[in-house]
Every structure is written in C-alpha cells, then in structure tokens.
Amino acid sequence: MAKTWNAESLAMPSVARLSPYQPGRLSESGMIMLASNENPRGPSPAALEAAKQAATTLHRYPDGSASRLRAQLAGQLDVAEDQLTFGNGSNDILDLIARVFLGPGRTAVFSEHAFAVYPIATQSAGGTAKVVAAQDYGHDLPAMAAATEDRAVSVVFVANPNNPTGHWVSQEAIENFLDAVPSRVIVVIDEAYFEYAESQSDYASALPLLARYPNLVITRSFSKFHGLAALRLGYAVSHPQVANLMNRVRHPFNVNAIAQAAAVASLQDDAYLKACVAENADQRERLATRFAALGSVTMPSAANFLCVHMGDATAANEWLLSQGIAVRPIANYGLPEWLRITIGTPEENEALLVALERRQ
Ligand SMILES: *Cc1c(COP(=O)(O)O)cnc(C)c1O
C-alpha cells in the first residue's frame, strides 16, 4: 500500500477533527459497576420474559414503525402516535436531530460540562458547536438563550437532569427559556434521567410544554431507569412535523424486535420501576451524607449518579479499580477533580464507601 495514502486527509474535515465517544469501563464479572448510570437492579422481570419470547422469531425483521410500543407509549404519555420517533438508543435520536437540523453553516448551542454526545452529533453532521459557560456547574439558560440570537444557531441541547453533573432546571426555567428562544431554533430537552428526577420537588418534565412550543423536542432513553442499555432504545416526543422529518433520515429497522418487546413490558411494570426510583432517591441521599463525612463535596443531583469531588480524581479512580469498583473519571468533561459515581444497590454503595474509608 502506498505509504503516503492517508484516509483522514480524504474525510470531511469535520469528521477528521472528531474524537470518538469514550465509553465507561466495560462490565466485568466480579467488578462493581458504577461507571455508566445503568439501573443496578437490571430490567423488570417482565421485560426479560418478553425479550426471551421475542428471541423466538429472530429470523424476522422487526416492526419498522414499532407499532405496539408506539401505541403503548402514546397512551401512557397522552400524546399522538405521530409525535413519537424511536431510535437505537436516544443517542440515535440525537443523531437524527443533528442530521435533520444541523450541517455546514449551522450551529448547535449547549453548555459546558454537558453530555459528550452533543458535540459528536453536531460535528459529524458538519455543524459547529457553540459551548456556553456553565454557572455553578449547571446550565446558564439565559446565556444559552442569548446565544441563539445568532441566526446560524438551529439547535440547542439541554440535558435535564444533566450528565455528568446531575444538575437539573425547573419547569419554570425551561418555560422562560422557551419564551426567550426564537421558534426557528429546535430546543432539545434530553430527559434520559427524568424518572429519577421526579424525586426532586422542583423538577418537572417538559412534556406538558409540547403543546405550546412546536420547536420543542424531548428525548428519552430505556438505557438508564428501565435497565435495558444493552438493547439500545430511546425515543423523541415532538411536533408531528419534526417527527416526520426525523423519520425521513431514520434507518428503516433501527430498533430491534427484542428491544421493542422488552420496552412494552417494562412500561407496564409500574411497581418494579417505582421501587427502583424510591431506592435510588434513598441511596442518593445516604451516599451524599456519607461522602460529606469523608470530606468529599457532592454536586446536587436529580439523577442516579453523584459527582463527587476527589481532588486527585485519577488516584482515587485507580484506588477504586484496585478494590474492584469501576466509577467514571470525567476530566474529558472539564471536571478533572471529580468522579461521577452511579448509585448502585445498597450493598454496592456500602462496598464503595468502605473502600473509600479504607483509603483515608
Ligand atoms: C446515557 C445518556 C443518553 C443516551 O442513552 P442511550 O443509551 O443512547 O439511550 C442520552 N443523554 C444523556 C444525558 C445520557 O446520560
């Protein structure tokens, strides 16, 4: 092969400049996995049963429009079926949004310390990112709204609650934000953790605002609370015209049959899911108190993880790994002194605390 041949020089410059997403540590047997914000209890037993059933017809293509799941979810959310778009994880949805609304000459606005997929989706569509400085580690919504005055801006991404910080904004703040942003800008509220956030009294989903703001898109995931990360399923709720546009660039069979079946069952297992939320809220509070006793500050969190100040986070991470516990260093999010720690089961959390106490 010619030595001078260089594929990167042939790629679109926006792609050549991309750095790929860095996933959390892969699950290993025997390791306590607190690195990727999955539900530590796993999926509902009903979802597992439905997945097994669906595995008996793997030679058939899945339902490309996810009709059963669509009907189930539309009913539960009280939205029209044509407002829903399903994706191979909500990551796929973020990508569909970027492919429809971003490209060369267009800009996406998001916050410092925001979810790492926003810059990747923006740049791979050929768009430009405008990062707005955070305020106390959270979204500075007035500054983000001001940034949309630039006519090149076509999309704003707001994670509520945010990953990796756990910060959340109230429904009133979102409403003021939507009032301040021109309707030519698509406002994406990423609610990957909304089920957990409802334990915070001033949190509310943006879903009821959809009727008043046609430029609002809400994205959600089955990877975290529903415990179905491996199956890859997420969705958007939007104006039907926005859903129609996303459907034009969507791959025809982007959501597999097992994911569709498991999700329908999971959505029906209210008791299991409520217990998961209650345990998470409980453990989150307990962990924050224990971290404080260890001299570690935690950021307020509405999600199933905590951002913990460690000082030398690299050393703390290495110590935890040596003790068989995987958490998430977040230097790549501009937070080199912090670790993001998923709330595990009570037993896992205890093991984490004991490991940290032993280090002191
Ligand atoms: C995990 C996560 C997602 C993506 O989840 P999928 O597994 O692709 O559904 C989206 N947004 C945020 C903020 C997340 O933390």
GROMACS .gro file of N, CA, C and O in nm, residues 3 16 73 87 98 111 136 163 172 187 195 211 223 237 239 251 255 319 345:
model
   76
    3LYS      N    1   0.262   0.445   0.094
    3LYS     CA    2   0.287   0.497   0.228
    3LYS      C    3   0.220   0.633   0.250
    3LYS      O    4   0.187   0.669   0.361
   16ALA      N    5  -1.273   1.439   1.031
   16ALA     CA    6  -1.131   1.418   1.061
   16ALA      C    7  -1.094   1.479   1.196
   16ALA      O    8  -1.007   1.429   1.266
   73LEU      N    9  -4.684   0.365   2.442
   73LEU     CA   10  -4.620   0.485   2.493
   73LEU      C   11  -4.707   0.609   2.469
   73LEU      O   12  -4.719   0.696   2.558
   87GLY      N   13  -3.550   0.535   1.842
   87GLY     CA   14  -3.411   0.528   1.798
   87GLY      C   15  -3.335   0.414   1.863
   87GLY      O   16  -3.379   0.356   1.962
   98ALA      N   17  -2.956   1.596   1.464
   98ALA     CA   18  -2.843   1.666   1.403
   98ALA      C   19  -2.848   1.655   1.251
   98ALA      O   20  -2.823   1.752   1.180
  111SER      N   21  -2.424   2.353   2.679
  111SER     CA   22  -2.349   2.405   2.793
  111SER      C   23  -2.214   2.335   2.810
  111SER      O   24  -2.197   2.218   2.770
  136ASP      N   25  -2.216   2.769   3.814
  136ASP     CA   26  -2.214   2.673   3.925
  136ASP      C   27  -2.230   2.529   3.873
  136ASP      O   28  -2.309   2.451   3.927
  163ASN      N   29  -2.603   1.508   3.252
  163ASN     CA   30  -2.498   1.410   3.274
  163ASN      C   31  -2.369   1.477   3.226
  163ASN      O   32  -2.369   1.524   3.113
  172GLU      N   33  -4.030   2.594   3.526
  172GLU     CA   34  -4.045   2.738   3.505
  172GLU      C   35  -3.923   2.793   3.430
  172GLU      O   36  -3.938   2.874   3.337
  187VAL      N   37  -3.531   2.321   2.017
  187VAL     CA   38  -3.483   2.308   2.156
  187VAL      C   39  -3.499   2.162   2.199
  187VAL      O   40  -3.611   2.111   2.210
  195GLU      N   41  -3.708   1.002   3.505
  195GLU     CA   42  -3.782   0.921   3.603
  195GLU      C   43  -3.723   0.939   3.743
  195GLU      O   44  -3.795   0.941   3.842
  211ALA      N   45  -4.732   2.122   2.371
  211ALA     CA   46  -4.848   2.175   2.303
  211ALA      C   47  -4.830   2.324   2.269
  211ALA      O   48  -4.887   2.373   2.173
  223SER      N   49  -3.225   0.310   2.851
  223SER     CA   50  -3.096   0.256   2.896
  223SER      C   51  -3.073   0.272   3.045
  223SER      O   52  -2.997   0.196   3.104
  237VAL      N   53  -4.020   1.279   2.169
  237VAL     CA   54  -4.157   1.328   2.159
  237VAL      C   55  -4.145   1.470   2.103
  237VAL      O   56  -4.070   1.552   2.157
  239HIS      N   57  -4.327   1.774   1.789
  239HIS     CA   58  -4.434   1.811   1.695
  239HIS      C   59  -4.435   1.705   1.585
  239HIS      O   60  -4.328   1.659   1.543
  251HIS      N   61  -3.290   0.506   0.979
  251HIS     CA   62  -3.274   0.376   0.912
  251HIS      C   63  -3.403   0.297   0.935
  251HIS      O   64  -3.459   0.300   1.045
  255VAL      N   65  -3.468  -0.003   1.531
  255VAL     CA   66  -3.498  -0.056   1.666
  255VAL      C   67  -3.530  -0.204   1.656
  255VAL      O   68  -3.624  -0.243   1.586
  319TRP      N   69  -0.742   0.374   4.283
  319TRP     CA   70  -0.763   0.302   4.409
  319TRP      C   71  -0.892   0.220   4.402
  319TRP      O   72  -0.893   0.101   4.435
  345THR      N   73  -2.678  -0.063   4.412
  345THR     CA   74  -2.764  -0.123   4.513
  345THR      C   75  -2.707  -0.084   4.650
  345THR      O   76  -2.590  -0.044   4.659
   0.00000   0.00000   0.00000
